[in-house]
Tab-separated table of N, CA and C in Angstrom:
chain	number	residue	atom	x	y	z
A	134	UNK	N	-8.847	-45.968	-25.447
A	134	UNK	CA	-8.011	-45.631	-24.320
A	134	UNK	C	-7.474	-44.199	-24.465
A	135	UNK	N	-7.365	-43.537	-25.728
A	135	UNK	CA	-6.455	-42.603	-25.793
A	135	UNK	C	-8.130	-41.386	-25.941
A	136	UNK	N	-9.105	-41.726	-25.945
A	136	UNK	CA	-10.037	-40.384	-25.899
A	136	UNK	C	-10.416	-40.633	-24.398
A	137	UNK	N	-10.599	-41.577	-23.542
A	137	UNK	CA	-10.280	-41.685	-22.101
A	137	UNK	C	-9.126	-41.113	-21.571
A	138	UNK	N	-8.528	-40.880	-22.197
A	138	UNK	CA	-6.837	-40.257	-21.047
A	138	UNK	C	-7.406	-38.870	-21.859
A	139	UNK	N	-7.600	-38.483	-22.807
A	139	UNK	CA	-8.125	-37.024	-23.284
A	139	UNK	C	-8.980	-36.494	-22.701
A	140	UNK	N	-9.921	-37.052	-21.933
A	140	UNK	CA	-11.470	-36.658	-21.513
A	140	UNK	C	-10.657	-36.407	-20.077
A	141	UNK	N	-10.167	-37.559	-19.166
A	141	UNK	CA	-9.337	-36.896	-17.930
A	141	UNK	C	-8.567	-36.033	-17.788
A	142	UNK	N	-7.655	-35.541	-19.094
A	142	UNK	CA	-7.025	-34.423	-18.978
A	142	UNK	C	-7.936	-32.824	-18.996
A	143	UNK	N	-8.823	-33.003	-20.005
A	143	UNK	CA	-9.571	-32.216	-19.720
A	143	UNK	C	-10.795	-31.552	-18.749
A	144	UNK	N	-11.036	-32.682	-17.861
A	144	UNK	CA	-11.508	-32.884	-16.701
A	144	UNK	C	-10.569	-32.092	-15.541
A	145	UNK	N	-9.162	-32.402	-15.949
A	145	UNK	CA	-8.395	-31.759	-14.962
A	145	UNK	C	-8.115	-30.702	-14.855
A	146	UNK	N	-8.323	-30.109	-16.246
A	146	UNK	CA	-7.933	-28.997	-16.913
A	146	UNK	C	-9.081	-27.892	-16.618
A	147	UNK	N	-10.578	-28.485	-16.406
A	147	UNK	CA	-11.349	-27.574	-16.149
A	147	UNK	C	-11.327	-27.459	-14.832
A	148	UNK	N	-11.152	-28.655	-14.035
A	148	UNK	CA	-11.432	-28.422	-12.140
A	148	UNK	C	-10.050	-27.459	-11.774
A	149	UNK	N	-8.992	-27.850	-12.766
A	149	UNK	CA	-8.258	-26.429	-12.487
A	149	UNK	C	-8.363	-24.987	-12.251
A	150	UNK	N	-9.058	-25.217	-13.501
A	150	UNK	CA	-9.778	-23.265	-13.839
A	150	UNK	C	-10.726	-23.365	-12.903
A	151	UNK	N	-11.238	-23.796	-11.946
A	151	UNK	CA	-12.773	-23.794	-11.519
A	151	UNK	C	-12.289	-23.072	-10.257
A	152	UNK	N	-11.049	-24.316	-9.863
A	152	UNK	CA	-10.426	-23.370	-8.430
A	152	UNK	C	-9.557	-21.957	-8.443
A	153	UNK	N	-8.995	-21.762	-9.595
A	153	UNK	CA	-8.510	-21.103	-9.659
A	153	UNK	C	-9.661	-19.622	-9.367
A	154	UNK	N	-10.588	-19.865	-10.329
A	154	UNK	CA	-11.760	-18.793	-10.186
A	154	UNK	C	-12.470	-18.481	-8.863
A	155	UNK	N	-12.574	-20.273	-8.016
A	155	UNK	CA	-12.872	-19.887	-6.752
A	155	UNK	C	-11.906	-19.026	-6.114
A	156	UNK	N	-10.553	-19.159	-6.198
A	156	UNK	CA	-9.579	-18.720	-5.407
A	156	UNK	C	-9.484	-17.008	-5.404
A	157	UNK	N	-9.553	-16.237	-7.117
A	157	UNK	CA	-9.952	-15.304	-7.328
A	157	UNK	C	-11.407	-14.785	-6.402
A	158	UNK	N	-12.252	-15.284	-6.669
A	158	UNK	CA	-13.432	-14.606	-6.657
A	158	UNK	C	-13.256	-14.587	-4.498
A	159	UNK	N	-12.564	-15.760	-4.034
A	159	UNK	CA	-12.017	-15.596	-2.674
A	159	UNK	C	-11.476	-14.268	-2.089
A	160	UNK	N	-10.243	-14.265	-3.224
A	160	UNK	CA	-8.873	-13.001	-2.760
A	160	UNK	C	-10.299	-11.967	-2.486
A	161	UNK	N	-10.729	-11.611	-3.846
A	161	UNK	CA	-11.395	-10.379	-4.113
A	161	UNK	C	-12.280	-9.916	-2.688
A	162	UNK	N	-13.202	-10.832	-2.314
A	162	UNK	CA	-13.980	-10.641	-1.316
A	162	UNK	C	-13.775	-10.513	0.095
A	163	UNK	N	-12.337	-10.890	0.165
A	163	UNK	CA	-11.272	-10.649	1.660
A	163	UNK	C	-11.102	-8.941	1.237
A	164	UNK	N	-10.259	-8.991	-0.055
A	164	UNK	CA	-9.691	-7.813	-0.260
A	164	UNK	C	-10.737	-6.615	-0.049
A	165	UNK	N	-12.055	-7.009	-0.850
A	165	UNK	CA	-12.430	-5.810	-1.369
A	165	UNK	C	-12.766	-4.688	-0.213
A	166	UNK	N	-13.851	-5.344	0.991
A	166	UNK	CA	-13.482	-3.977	1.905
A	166	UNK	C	-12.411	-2.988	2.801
A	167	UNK	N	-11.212	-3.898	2.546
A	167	UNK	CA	-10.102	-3.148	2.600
A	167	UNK	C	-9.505	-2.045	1.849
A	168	UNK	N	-9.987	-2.471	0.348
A	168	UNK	CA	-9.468	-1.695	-0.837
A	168	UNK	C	-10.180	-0.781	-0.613
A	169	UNK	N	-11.783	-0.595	-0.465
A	169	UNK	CA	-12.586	0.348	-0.221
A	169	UNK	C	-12.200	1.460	0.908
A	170	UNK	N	-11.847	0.728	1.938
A	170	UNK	CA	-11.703	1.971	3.230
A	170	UNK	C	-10.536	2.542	2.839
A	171	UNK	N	-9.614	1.536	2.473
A	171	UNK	CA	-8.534	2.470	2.483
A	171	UNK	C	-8.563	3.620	0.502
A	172	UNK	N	-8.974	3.687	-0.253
A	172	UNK	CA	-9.596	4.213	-1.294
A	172	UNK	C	-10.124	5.517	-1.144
A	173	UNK	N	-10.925	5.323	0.336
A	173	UNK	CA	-11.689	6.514	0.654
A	173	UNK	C	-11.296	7.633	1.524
A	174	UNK	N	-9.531	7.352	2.241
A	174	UNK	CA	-8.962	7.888	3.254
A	174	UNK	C	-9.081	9.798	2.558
A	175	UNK	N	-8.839	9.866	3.874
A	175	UNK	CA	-8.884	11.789	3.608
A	175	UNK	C	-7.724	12.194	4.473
A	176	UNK	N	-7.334	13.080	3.719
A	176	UNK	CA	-6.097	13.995	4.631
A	176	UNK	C	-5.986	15.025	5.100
A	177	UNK	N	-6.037	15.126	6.540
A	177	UNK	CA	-5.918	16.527	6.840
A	177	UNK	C	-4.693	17.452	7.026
A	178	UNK	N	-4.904	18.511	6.660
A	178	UNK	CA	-3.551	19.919	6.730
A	178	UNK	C	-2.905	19.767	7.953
A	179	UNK	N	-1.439	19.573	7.388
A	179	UNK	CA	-0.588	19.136	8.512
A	179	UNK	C	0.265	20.092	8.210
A	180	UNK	N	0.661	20.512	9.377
A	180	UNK	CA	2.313	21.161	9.898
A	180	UNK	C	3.400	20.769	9.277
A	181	UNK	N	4.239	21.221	7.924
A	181	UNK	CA	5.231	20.781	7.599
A	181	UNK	C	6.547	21.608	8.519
A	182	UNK	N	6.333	22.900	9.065
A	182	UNK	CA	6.923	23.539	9.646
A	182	UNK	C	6.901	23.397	11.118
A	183	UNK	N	7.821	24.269	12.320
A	183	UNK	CA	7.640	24.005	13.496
A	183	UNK	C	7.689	22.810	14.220
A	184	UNK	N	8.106	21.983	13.337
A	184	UNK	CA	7.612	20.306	14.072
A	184	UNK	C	9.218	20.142	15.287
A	185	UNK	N	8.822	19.570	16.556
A	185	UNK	CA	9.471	18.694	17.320
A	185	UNK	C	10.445	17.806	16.668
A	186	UNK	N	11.551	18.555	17.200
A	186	UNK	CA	12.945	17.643	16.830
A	186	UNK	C	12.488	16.228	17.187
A	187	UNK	N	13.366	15.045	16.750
A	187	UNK	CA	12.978	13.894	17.274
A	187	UNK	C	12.281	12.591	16.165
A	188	UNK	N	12.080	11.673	16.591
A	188	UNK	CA	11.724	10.535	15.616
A	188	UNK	C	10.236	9.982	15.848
A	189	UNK	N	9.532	9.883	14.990
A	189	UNK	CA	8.013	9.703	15.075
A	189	UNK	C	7.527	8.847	14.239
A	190	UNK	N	6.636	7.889	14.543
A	190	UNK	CA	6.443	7.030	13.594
A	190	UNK	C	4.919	6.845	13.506
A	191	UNK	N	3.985	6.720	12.598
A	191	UNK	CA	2.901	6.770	11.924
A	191	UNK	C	2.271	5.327	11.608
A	192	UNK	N	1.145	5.211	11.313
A	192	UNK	CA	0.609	3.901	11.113
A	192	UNK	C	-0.489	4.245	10.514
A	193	UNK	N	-1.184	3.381	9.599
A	193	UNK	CA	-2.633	3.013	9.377
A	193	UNK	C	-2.994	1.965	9.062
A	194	UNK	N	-3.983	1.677	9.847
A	194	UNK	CA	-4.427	0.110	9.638
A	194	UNK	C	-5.777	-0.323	9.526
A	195	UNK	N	-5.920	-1.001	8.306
A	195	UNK	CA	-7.314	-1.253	8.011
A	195	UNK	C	-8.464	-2.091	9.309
A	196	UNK	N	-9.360	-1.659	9.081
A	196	UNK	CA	-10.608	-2.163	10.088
A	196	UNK	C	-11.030	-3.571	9.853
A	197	UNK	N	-11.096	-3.746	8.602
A	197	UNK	CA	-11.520	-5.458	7.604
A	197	UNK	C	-10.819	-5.764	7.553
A	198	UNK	N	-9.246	-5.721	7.205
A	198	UNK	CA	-7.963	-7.184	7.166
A	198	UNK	C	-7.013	-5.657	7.480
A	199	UNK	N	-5.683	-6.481	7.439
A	199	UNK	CA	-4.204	-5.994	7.676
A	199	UNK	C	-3.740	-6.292	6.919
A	200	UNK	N	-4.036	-6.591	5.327
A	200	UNK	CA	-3.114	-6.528	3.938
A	200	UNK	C	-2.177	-5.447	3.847
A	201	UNK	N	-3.177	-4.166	4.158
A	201	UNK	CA	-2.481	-2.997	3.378
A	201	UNK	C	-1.915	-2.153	4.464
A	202	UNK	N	-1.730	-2.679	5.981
A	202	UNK	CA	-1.301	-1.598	7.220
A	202	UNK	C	0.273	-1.013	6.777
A	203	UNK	N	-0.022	0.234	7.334
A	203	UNK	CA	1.570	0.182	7.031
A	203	UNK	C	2.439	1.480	8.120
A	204	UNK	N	3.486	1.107	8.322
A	204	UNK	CA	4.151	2.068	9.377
A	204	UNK	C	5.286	2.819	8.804
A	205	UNK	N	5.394	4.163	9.143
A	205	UNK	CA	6.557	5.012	8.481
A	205	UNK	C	7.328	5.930	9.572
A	206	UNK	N	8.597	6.051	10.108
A	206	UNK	CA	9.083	6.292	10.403
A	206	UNK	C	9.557	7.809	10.245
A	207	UNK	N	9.832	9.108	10.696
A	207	UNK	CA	9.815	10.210	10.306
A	207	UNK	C	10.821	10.799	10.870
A	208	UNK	N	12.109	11.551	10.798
A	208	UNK	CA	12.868	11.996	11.611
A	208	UNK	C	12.627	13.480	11.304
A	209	UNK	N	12.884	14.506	13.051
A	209	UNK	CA	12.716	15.636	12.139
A	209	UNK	C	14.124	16.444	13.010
A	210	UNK	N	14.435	17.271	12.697
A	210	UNK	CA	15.696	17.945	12.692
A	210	UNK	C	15.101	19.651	12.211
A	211	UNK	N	15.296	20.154	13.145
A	211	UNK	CA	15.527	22.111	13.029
A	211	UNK	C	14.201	22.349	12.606
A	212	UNK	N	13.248	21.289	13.202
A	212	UNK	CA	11.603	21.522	12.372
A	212	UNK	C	11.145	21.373	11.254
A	213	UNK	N	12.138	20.491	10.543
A	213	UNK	CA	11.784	19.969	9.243
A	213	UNK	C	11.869	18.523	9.565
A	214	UNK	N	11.112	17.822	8.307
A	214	UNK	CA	11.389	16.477	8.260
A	214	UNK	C	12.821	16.067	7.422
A	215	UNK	N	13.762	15.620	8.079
A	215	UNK	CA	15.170	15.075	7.734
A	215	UNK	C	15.329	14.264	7.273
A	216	UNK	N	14.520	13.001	7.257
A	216	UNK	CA	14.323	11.735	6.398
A	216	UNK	C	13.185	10.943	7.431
A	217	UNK	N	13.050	9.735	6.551
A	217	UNK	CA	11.722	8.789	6.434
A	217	UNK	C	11.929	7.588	6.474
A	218	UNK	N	11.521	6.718	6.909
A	218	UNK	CA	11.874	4.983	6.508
A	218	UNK	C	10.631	4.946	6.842
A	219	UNK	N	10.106	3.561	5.759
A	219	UNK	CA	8.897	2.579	5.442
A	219	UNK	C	9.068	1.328	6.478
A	220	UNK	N	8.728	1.698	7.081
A	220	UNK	CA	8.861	0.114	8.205
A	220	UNK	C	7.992	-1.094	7.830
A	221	UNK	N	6.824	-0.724	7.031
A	221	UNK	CA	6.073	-1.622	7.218
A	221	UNK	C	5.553	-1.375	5.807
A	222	UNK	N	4.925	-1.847	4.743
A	222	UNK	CA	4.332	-1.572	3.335
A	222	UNK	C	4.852	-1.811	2.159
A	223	UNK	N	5.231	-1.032	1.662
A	223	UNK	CA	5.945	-1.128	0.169
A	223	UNK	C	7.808	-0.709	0.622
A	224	UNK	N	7.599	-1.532	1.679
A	224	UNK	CA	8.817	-1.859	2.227
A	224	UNK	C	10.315	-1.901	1.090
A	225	UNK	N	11.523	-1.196	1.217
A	225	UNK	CA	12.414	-0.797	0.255
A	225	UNK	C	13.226	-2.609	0.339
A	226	UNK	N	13.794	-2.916	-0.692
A	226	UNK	CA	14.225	-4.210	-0.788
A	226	UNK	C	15.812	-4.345	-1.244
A	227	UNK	N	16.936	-4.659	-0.590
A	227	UNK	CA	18.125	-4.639	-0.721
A	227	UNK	C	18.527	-2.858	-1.041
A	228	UNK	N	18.025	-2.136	0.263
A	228	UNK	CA	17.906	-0.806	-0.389
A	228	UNK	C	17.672	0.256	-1.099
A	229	UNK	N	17.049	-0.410	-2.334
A	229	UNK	CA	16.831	-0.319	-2.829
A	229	UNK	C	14.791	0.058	-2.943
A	230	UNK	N	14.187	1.368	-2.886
A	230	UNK	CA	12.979	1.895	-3.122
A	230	UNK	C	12.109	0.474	-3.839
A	231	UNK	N	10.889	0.032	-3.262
A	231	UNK	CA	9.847	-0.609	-3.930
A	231	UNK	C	9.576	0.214	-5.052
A	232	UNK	N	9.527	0.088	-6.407
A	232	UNK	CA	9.025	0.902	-7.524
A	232	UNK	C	7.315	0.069	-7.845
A	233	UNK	N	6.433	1.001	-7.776
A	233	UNK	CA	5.363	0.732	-7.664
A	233	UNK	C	4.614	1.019	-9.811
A	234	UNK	N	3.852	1.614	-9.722
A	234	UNK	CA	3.709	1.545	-11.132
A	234	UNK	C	4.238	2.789	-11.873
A	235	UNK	N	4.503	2.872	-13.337
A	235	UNK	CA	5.597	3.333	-13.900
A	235	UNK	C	6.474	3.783	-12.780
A	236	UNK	N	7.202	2.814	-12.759
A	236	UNK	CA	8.405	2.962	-11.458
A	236	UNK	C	8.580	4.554	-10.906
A	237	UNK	N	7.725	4.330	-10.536
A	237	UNK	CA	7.775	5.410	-9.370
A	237	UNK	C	7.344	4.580	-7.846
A	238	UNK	N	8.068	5.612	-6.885
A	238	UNK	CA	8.183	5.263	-5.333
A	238	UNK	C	7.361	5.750	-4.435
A	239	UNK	N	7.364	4.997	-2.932
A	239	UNK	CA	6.435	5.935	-2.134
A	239	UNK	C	7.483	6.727	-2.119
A	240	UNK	N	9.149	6.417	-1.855
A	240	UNK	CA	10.166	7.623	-1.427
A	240	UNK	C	9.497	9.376	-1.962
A	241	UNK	N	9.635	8.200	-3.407
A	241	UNK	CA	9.344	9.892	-4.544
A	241	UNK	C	8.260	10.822	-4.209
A	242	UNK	N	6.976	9.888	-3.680
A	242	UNK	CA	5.966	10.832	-3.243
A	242	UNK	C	5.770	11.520	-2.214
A	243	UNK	N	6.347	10.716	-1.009
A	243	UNK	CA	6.891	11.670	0.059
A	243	UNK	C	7.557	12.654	-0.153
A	244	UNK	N	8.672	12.739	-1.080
A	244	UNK	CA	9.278	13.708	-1.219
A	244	UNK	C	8.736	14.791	-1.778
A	245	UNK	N	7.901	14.541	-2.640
A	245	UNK	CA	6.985	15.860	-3.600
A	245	UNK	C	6.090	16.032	-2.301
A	246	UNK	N	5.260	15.556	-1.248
A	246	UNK	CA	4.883	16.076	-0.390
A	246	UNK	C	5.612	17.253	0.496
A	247	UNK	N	6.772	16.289	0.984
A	247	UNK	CA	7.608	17.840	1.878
A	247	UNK	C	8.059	18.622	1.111
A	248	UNK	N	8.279	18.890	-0.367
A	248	UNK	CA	8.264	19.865	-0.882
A	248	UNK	C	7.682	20.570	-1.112
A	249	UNK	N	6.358	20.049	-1.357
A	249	UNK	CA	5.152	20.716	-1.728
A	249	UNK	C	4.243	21.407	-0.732
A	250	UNK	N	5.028	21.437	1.029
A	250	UNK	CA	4.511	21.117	2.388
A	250	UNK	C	2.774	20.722	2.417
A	251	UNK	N	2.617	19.873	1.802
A	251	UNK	CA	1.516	19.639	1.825
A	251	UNK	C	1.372	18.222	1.054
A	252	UNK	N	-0.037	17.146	1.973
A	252	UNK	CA	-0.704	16.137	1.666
A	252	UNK	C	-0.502	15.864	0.713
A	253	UNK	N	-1.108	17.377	0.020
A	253	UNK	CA	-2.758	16.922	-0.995
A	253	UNK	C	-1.465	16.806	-2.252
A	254	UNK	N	-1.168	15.852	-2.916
A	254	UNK	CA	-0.153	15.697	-4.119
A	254	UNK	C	-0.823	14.489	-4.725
A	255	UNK	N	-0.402	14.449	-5.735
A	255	UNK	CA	-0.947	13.783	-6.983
A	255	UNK	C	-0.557	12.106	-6.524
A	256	UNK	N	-1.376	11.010	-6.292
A	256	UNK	CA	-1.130	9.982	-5.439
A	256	UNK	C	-0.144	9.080	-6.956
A	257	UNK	N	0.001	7.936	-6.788
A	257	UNK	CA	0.797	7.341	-8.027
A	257	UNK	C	-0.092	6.652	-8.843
A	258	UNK	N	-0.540	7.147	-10.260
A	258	UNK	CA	-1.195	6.189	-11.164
A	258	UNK	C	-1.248	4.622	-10.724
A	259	UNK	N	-2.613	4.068	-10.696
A	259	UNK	CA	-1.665	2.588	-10.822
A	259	UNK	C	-1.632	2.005	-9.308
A	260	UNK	N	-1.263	2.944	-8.562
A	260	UNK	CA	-1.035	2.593	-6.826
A	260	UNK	C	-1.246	3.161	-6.209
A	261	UNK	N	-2.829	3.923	-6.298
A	261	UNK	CA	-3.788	4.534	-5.543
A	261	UNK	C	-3.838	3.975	-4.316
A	262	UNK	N	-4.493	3.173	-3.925
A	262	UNK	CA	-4.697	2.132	-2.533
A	262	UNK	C	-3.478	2.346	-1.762
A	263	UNK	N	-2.478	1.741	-2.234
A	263	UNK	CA	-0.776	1.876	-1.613
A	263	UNK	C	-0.470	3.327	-1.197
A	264	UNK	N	-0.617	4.043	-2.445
A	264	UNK	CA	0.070	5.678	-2.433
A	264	UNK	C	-0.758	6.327	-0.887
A	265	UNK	N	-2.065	6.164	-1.035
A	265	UNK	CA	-2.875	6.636	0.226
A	265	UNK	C	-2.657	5.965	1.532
A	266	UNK	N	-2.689	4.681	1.618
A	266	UNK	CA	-2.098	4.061	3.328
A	266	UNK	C	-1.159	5.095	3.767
A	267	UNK	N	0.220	4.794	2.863
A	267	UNK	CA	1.324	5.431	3.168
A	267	UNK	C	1.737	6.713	2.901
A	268	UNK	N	0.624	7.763	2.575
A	268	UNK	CA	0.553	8.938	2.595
A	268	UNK	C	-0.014	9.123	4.494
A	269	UNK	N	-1.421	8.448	4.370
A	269	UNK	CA	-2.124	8.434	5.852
A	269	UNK	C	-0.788	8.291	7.102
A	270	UNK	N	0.009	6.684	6.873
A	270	UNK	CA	0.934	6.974	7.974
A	270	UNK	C	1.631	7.959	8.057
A	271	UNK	N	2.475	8.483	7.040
A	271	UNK	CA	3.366	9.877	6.785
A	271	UNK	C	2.184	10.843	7.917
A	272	UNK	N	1.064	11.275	7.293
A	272	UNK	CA	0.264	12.404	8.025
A	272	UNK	C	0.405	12.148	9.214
A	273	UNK	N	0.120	10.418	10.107
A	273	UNK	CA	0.276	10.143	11.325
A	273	UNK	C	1.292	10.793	11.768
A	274	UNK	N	2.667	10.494	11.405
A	274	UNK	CA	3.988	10.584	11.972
A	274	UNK	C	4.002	11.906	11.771
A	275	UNK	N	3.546	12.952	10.941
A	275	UNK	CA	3.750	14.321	11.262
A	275	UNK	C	2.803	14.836	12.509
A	276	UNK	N	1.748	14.506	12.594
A	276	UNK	CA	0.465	14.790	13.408
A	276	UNK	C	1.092	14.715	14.820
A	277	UNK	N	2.300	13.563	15.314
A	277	UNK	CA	3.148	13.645	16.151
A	277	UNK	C	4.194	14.373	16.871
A	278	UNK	N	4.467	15.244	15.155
A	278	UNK	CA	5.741	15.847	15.709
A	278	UNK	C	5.114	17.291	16.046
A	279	UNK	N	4.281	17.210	15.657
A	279	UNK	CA	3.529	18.677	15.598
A	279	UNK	C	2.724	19.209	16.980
A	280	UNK	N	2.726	18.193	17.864
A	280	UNK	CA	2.001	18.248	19.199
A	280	UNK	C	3.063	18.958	20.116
């Protein structure tokens, strides 16, 4: 009786792992052409200067799923950008900035962007995929103010 209750536990123990692997090898194959398009985004030279007073908001959204869409909010003031909110993504939580890997932020990278008036900045180790959506919306929401 007791190598019968052993043999079912281990029975259970493998149809566990079995789904679990299905479930993996699932995520992956939803995910993966999302991870891809958005992986491959490109940025073009945007107007950090001259921009339209006023509030503008940005988006990008994948073609294969809506895991990774994300919307950013842009205020600009005297032709600069004045501040930013994440509406949609690595969304800030009790106010507090999402810290993505070695806690660093999208805040932080936006910010080395408008300092840097430019895109092209070093995306975040670790949160490539993420760092680029929400670089892309940022470009959106400037691409706006700049018309």
């Amino acid at each position: 009786m007791r190598t019968t209750r052993r043999k079912r536990m281990w029975w259970i123990l493998f149809a566990l792992l079995v789904l679990i692997a299905v479930g993996l090898v699932m995520a992956m194959r939803v995910d993966g052409p999302n991870r891809k398009e958005a992986s491959q985004l490109q940025f073009e030279n945007v107007q950090f200067s001259n921009l339209k007073d006023g509030t503008y908001v940005g988006k990008w959204e994948g073609s294969t799923s809506h895991i990774r869409d994300t919307q950013v909010e842009v205020q600009i003031a005297g032709g600069q950008v004045s501040s930013f909110r994440i509406l949609k993504g690595a969304v800030p939580k009790n106010g507090q900035p999402v810290k993505l890997s070695k806690g660093r932020t999208i805040d932080e990278l936006f910010q080395t962007a408008i300092e840097a008036k430019t895109l092209d900045v070093d995306v975040i180790s670790g949160a490539t995929v993420t760092s680029k959506t929400h670089l892309k919306a940022f470009e959106n929401a400037l691409k706006r103010a700049a018309q």
